[in-house]
PDB file of C-alpha atoms in Angstrom:
ATOM      1  CA  UNK A 135      35.847 -10.151 -24.641  1.00 40.00           C
ATOM      2  CA  UNK A 136      35.892 -13.806 -23.593  1.00 41.00           C
ATOM      3  CA  UNK A 137      33.075 -15.606 -21.777  1.00 40.00           C
ATOM      4  CA  UNK A 138      34.717 -15.161 -18.387  1.00 40.00           C
ATOM      5  CA  UNK A 139      34.419 -11.395 -18.728  1.00 38.00           C
ATOM      6  CA  UNK A 140      30.939 -11.211 -20.249  1.00 43.00           C
ATOM      7  CA  UNK A 141      28.243  -9.669 -18.130  1.00 40.00           C
ATOM      8  CA  UNK A 142      26.086 -12.238 -16.435  1.00 39.00           C
ATOM      9  CA  UNK A 143      22.365 -11.876 -15.915  1.00 39.00           C
ATOM     10  CA  UNK A 144      22.036 -11.758 -12.154  1.00 39.00           C
ATOM     11  CA  UNK A 145      18.535 -10.284 -12.026  1.00 40.00           C
ATOM     12  CA  UNK A 146      16.656 -11.216  -8.918  1.00 42.00           C
ATOM     13  CA  UNK A 147      12.975 -12.057  -8.715  1.00 51.00           C
ATOM     14  CA  UNK A 148      10.805  -9.010  -8.101  1.00 62.00           C
ATOM     15  CA  UNK A 149      10.292  -8.187  -4.446  1.00 83.00           C
ATOM     16  CA  UNK A 150       7.717  -5.691  -3.237  1.00 89.00           C
ATOM     17  CA  UNK A 151       8.813  -3.729  -0.202  1.00 90.00           C
ATOM     18  CA  UNK A 152       6.106  -2.878   2.335  1.00 87.00           C
ATOM     19  CA  UNK A 153       6.579   0.173   4.538  1.00 88.00           C
ATOM     20  CA  UNK A 154       4.223   0.998   7.384  1.00 86.00           C
ATOM     21  CA  UNK A 155       3.948   4.583   8.595  1.00 86.00           C
ATOM     22  CA  UNK A 156       2.219   4.688  11.974  1.00 82.00           C
ATOM     23  CA  UNK A 157       1.947   6.532  15.246  1.00 74.00           C
ATOM     24  CA  UNK A 158      -0.255   6.191  18.289  1.00 70.00           C
ATOM     25  CA  UNK A 159      -0.805   9.947  18.224  1.00 69.00           C
ATOM     26  CA  UNK A 160      -2.829  11.709  15.563  1.00 72.00           C
ATOM     27  CA  UNK A 161      -1.731  14.831  13.749  1.00 75.00           C
ATOM     28  CA  UNK A 162       1.985  14.050  13.641  1.00 80.00           C
ATOM     29  CA  UNK A 163       2.298  13.929   9.842  1.00 83.00           C
ATOM     30  CA  UNK A 164       2.255  10.249   8.956  1.00 87.00           C
ATOM     31  CA  UNK A 165      -0.157  10.812   6.041  1.00 88.00           C
ATOM     32  CA  UNK A 166       1.954  13.707   4.745  1.00 90.00           C
ATOM     33  CA  UNK A 167       5.113  11.591   4.965  1.00 92.00           C
ATOM     34  CA  UNK A 168       3.329   8.705   3.216  1.00 90.00           C
ATOM     35  CA  UNK A 169       2.176  10.923   0.323  1.00 92.00           C
ATOM     36  CA  UNK A 170       5.559  12.643  -0.072  1.00 93.00           C
ATOM     37  CA  UNK A 171       7.484   9.365   0.102  1.00 96.00           C
ATOM     38  CA  UNK A 172       5.174   7.852  -2.513  1.00 95.00           C
ATOM     39  CA  UNK A 173       5.666  10.769  -4.901  1.00 95.00           C
ATOM     40  CA  UNK A 174       9.437  10.692  -4.379  1.00 96.00           C
ATOM     41  CA  UNK A 175       9.629   6.955  -5.075  1.00 97.00           C
ATOM     42  CA  UNK A 176       7.514   7.297  -8.225  1.00 96.00           C
ATOM     43  CA  UNK A 177       9.751  10.107  -9.463  1.00 96.00           C
ATOM     44  CA  UNK A 178      12.685   7.685  -9.033  1.00 96.00           C
ATOM     45  CA  UNK A 179      10.932   5.218 -11.363  1.00 96.00           C
ATOM     46  CA  UNK A 180       9.232   2.974  -8.790  1.00 97.00           C
ATOM     47  CA  UNK A 181       5.673   1.686  -8.924  1.00 97.00           C
ATOM     48  CA  UNK A 182       3.992   2.554  -5.622  1.00 97.00           C
ATOM     49  CA  UNK A 183       0.701   1.585  -4.016  1.00 96.00           C
ATOM     50  CA  UNK A 184      -0.426   3.743  -1.096  1.00 94.00           C
ATOM     51  CA  UNK A 185      -3.016   2.226   1.238  1.00 92.00           C
ATOM     52  CA  UNK A 186      -5.015   4.405   3.613  1.00 89.00           C
ATOM     53  CA  UNK A 187      -5.590   2.413   6.794  1.00 85.00           C
ATOM     54  CA  UNK A 188      -6.504   5.371   8.990  1.00 79.00           C
ATOM     55  CA  UNK A 189     -10.226   4.638   9.040  1.00 76.00           C
ATOM     56  CA  UNK A 190     -11.112   7.398  11.517  1.00 75.00           C
ATOM     57  CA  UNK A 191      -9.291  10.193   9.709  1.00 76.00           C
ATOM     58  CA  UNK A 192      -8.913   9.128   6.125  1.00 77.00           C
ATOM     59  CA  UNK A 193      -7.354  11.885   4.094  1.00 79.00           C
ATOM     60  CA  UNK A 194      -4.630  10.336   1.948  1.00 82.00           C
ATOM     61  CA  UNK A 195      -6.979  10.750  -1.022  1.00 79.00           C
ATOM     62  CA  UNK A 196      -6.965  14.522  -0.419  1.00 82.00           C
ATOM     63  CA  UNK A 197      -3.183  14.775  -0.340  1.00 83.00           C
ATOM     64  CA  UNK A 198      -2.916  12.707  -3.520  1.00 85.00           C
ATOM     65  CA  UNK A 199      -5.637  14.841  -5.200  1.00 83.00           C
ATOM     66  CA  UNK A 200      -7.734  11.734  -5.841  1.00 83.00           C
ATOM     67  CA  UNK A 201     -10.739  12.439  -3.603  1.00 83.00           C
ATOM     68  CA  UNK A 202     -13.117  12.825  -6.572  1.00 85.00           C
ATOM     69  CA  UNK A 203     -11.975   9.536  -8.107  1.00 87.00           C
ATOM     70  CA  UNK A 204     -12.920   7.250  -5.206  1.00 87.00           C
ATOM     71  CA  UNK A 205     -15.720   4.819  -6.057  1.00 91.00           C
ATOM     72  CA  UNK A 206     -14.706   1.796  -4.013  1.00 93.00           C
ATOM     73  CA  UNK A 207     -12.564   1.296  -0.942  1.00 90.00           C
ATOM     74  CA  UNK A 208     -10.848  -1.296   1.203  1.00 90.00           C
ATOM     75  CA  UNK A 209     -14.139  -1.971   2.996  1.00 89.00           C
ATOM     76  CA  UNK A 210     -15.699  -3.153  -0.268  1.00 92.00           C
ATOM     77  CA  UNK A 211     -12.719  -5.465  -0.760  1.00 92.00           C
ATOM     78  CA  UNK A 212     -12.821  -6.874   2.786  1.00 89.00           C
ATOM     79  CA  UNK A 213     -16.556  -7.576   2.466  1.00 89.00           C
ATOM     80  CA  UNK A 214     -15.793  -9.518  -0.708  1.00 91.00           C
ATOM     81  CA  UNK A 215     -17.883  -7.215  -2.921  1.00 94.00           C
ATOM     82  CA  UNK A 216     -15.020  -6.463  -5.326  1.00 95.00           C
ATOM     83  CA  UNK A 217     -11.418  -7.414  -5.980  1.00 94.00           C
ATOM     84  CA  UNK A 218      -8.590  -5.227  -4.670  1.00 94.00           C
ATOM     85  CA  UNK A 219      -7.625  -4.392  -8.256  1.00 94.00           C
ATOM     86  CA  UNK A 220     -11.061  -2.864  -8.833  1.00 96.00           C
ATOM     87  CA  UNK A 221     -10.795  -0.654  -5.737  1.00 95.00           C
ATOM     88  CA  UNK A 222      -7.254   0.539  -6.500  1.00 96.00           C
ATOM     89  CA  UNK A 223      -7.032   3.874  -8.272  1.00 94.00           C
ATOM     90  CA  UNK A 224      -4.203   4.765 -10.628  1.00 95.00           C
ATOM     91  CA  UNK A 225      -3.136   8.392 -10.402  1.00 93.00           C
ATOM     92  CA  UNK A 226      -3.596  10.103 -13.770  1.00 89.00           C
ATOM     93  CA  UNK A 227      -1.343  12.998 -12.714  1.00 90.00           C
ATOM     94  CA  UNK A 228       1.549  10.755 -11.730  1.00 93.00           C
ATOM     95  CA  UNK A 229       1.793   7.424 -13.572  1.00 95.00           C
ATOM     96  CA  UNK A 230       3.257   4.755 -11.318  1.00 96.00           C
ATOM     97  CA  UNK A 231       1.310   5.917  -8.260  1.00 95.00           C
ATOM     98  CA  UNK A 232      -1.741   3.924  -7.138  1.00 95.00           C
ATOM     99  CA  UNK A 233      -4.052   4.317  -4.169  1.00 92.00           C
ATOM    100  CA  UNK A 234      -6.357   2.056  -2.156  1.00 94.00           C
ATOM    101  CA  UNK A 235      -8.724   4.223  -0.099  1.00 92.00           C
ATOM    102  CA  UNK A 236      -9.903   3.546   3.432  1.00 87.00           C
ATOM    103  CA  UNK A 237     -13.603   3.010   4.060  1.00 85.00           C
ATOM    104  CA  UNK A 238     -15.586   5.733   5.818  1.00 80.00           C
ATOM    105  CA  UNK A 239     -15.282   5.564   9.605  1.00 73.00           C
ATOM    106  CA  UNK A 240     -17.646   3.196  11.431  1.00 69.00           C
ATOM    107  CA  UNK A 241     -19.202   1.811   8.242  1.00 65.00           C
ATOM    108  CA  UNK A 242     -18.318  -1.807   8.867  1.00 64.00           C
ATOM    109  CA  UNK A 243     -16.457  -4.201  11.064  1.00 70.00           C
ATOM    110  CA  UNK A 244     -13.604  -6.172   9.591  1.00 71.00           C
ATOM    111  CA  UNK A 245     -11.372  -9.093  10.303  1.00 75.00           C
ATOM    112  CA  UNK A 246      -7.769  -7.966  10.678  1.00 77.00           C
ATOM    113  CA  UNK A 247      -6.439 -11.243   9.281  1.00 81.00           C
ATOM    114  CA  UNK A 248      -8.505 -10.820   6.101  1.00 85.00           C
ATOM    115  CA  UNK A 249      -7.027  -7.341   5.677  1.00 83.00           C
ATOM    116  CA  UNK A 250      -3.512  -8.695   6.181  1.00 82.00           C
ATOM    117  CA  UNK A 251      -4.182 -11.452   3.639  1.00 86.00           C
ATOM    118  CA  UNK A 252      -5.361  -8.886   1.054  1.00 89.00           C
ATOM    119  CA  UNK A 253      -2.276  -6.738   1.631  1.00 87.00           C
ATOM    120  CA  UNK A 254       0.003  -9.761   1.460  1.00 85.00           C
ATOM    121  CA  UNK A 255      -1.560 -10.839  -1.854  1.00 88.00           C
ATOM    122  CA  UNK A 256      -1.022  -7.345  -3.259  1.00 90.00           C
ATOM    123  CA  UNK A 257       2.636  -7.488  -2.229  1.00 88.00           C
ATOM    124  CA  UNK A 258       3.088 -11.005  -3.594  1.00 87.00           C
ATOM    125  CA  UNK A 259       1.771 -10.336  -7.102  1.00 86.00           C
ATOM    126  CA  UNK A 260       4.763  -8.148  -8.035  1.00 88.00           C
ATOM    127  CA  UNK A 261       2.816  -5.253  -9.545  1.00 93.00           C
ATOM    128  CA  UNK A 262       4.345  -2.715  -7.168  1.00 95.00           C
ATOM    129  CA  UNK A 263       7.883  -1.977  -6.047  1.00 95.00           C
ATOM    130  CA  UNK A 264       6.591  -0.448  -2.813  1.00 95.00           C
ATOM    131  CA  UNK A 265       3.398  -0.610  -0.798  1.00 93.00           C
ATOM    132  CA  UNK A 266       3.113   2.238   1.684  1.00 93.00           C
ATOM    133  CA  UNK A 267       0.656   1.730   4.535  1.00 90.00           C
ATOM    134  CA  UNK A 268      -0.714   4.851   6.252  1.00 88.00           C
ATOM    135  CA  UNK A 269      -1.842   3.190   9.485  1.00 83.00           C
ATOM    136  CA  UNK A 270      -3.644   4.271  12.592  1.00 75.00           C
ATOM    137  CA  UNK A 271      -2.162   2.165  15.390  1.00 66.00           C
ATOM    138  CA  UNK A 272      -5.501   0.602  16.388  1.00 61.00           C
ATOM    139  CA  UNK A 273      -6.148  -0.828  12.912  1.00 61.00           C
ATOM    140  CA  UNK A 274      -3.284  -3.315  12.850  1.00 63.00           C
ATOM    141  CA  UNK A 275      -0.941  -4.316  15.636  1.00 63.00           C
ATOM    142  CA  UNK A 276       2.779  -3.773  15.340  1.00 64.00           C
ATOM    143  CA  UNK A 277       3.457  -7.533  15.359  1.00 68.00           C
ATOM    144  CA  UNK A 278       0.873  -8.097  12.598  1.00 66.00           C
ATOM    145  CA  UNK A 279       2.400  -5.300  10.532  1.00 63.00           C
ATOM    146  CA  UNK A 280       5.895  -6.669  11.091  1.00 64.00           C
ATOM    147  CA  UNK A 281       4.765 -10.095   9.893  1.00 63.00           C
ATOM    148  CA  UNK A 282       3.127  -8.562   6.842  1.00 61.00           C
ATOM    149  CA  UNK A 283       6.280  -6.638   5.967  1.00 61.00           C
ATOM    150  CA  UNK A 284       8.402  -9.761   6.436  1.00 61.00           C
ATOM    151  CA  UNK A 285       6.095 -11.866   4.243  1.00 55.00           C
ATOM    152  CA  UNK A 286       6.247  -9.294   1.466  1.00 51.00           C
ATOM    153  CA  UNK A 287      10.051  -9.614   1.287  1.00 51.00           C
ATOM    154  CA  UNK A 288       9.976 -13.342   0.517  1.00 48.00           C
TER     155      UNK A 288
END
């Protein structure tokens, strides 16, 4: 085979895709969809970080069977007590799946921009193929989420 027909390396730089699952109404299944999508993506060989941003009804840890593993949460990160990497849990049952838990309801106030910056940094470091955000609509506005998702594709 001559050089013109040799395979060329056309690999692209790693890009993390951020997907936000949200609804203004509770109880419609966004957490269930988030957990099932995460498991499906991991089974396809992707590295997935799930982030619970439903501070009033956090339960993604229950669906992922990681409730007993939680030591730190996003609140600890936003306060600057620990790094995001320290708060993120890797699922022992399903390698490739990671989880960043929400803080307990009403335990702190937070700056939305700081949260967006943390999520953007997680997307930018290339560790994950997908970041799935389980979001209550009052936590982050649609336009902020859209901007976050756009930034993570760069």
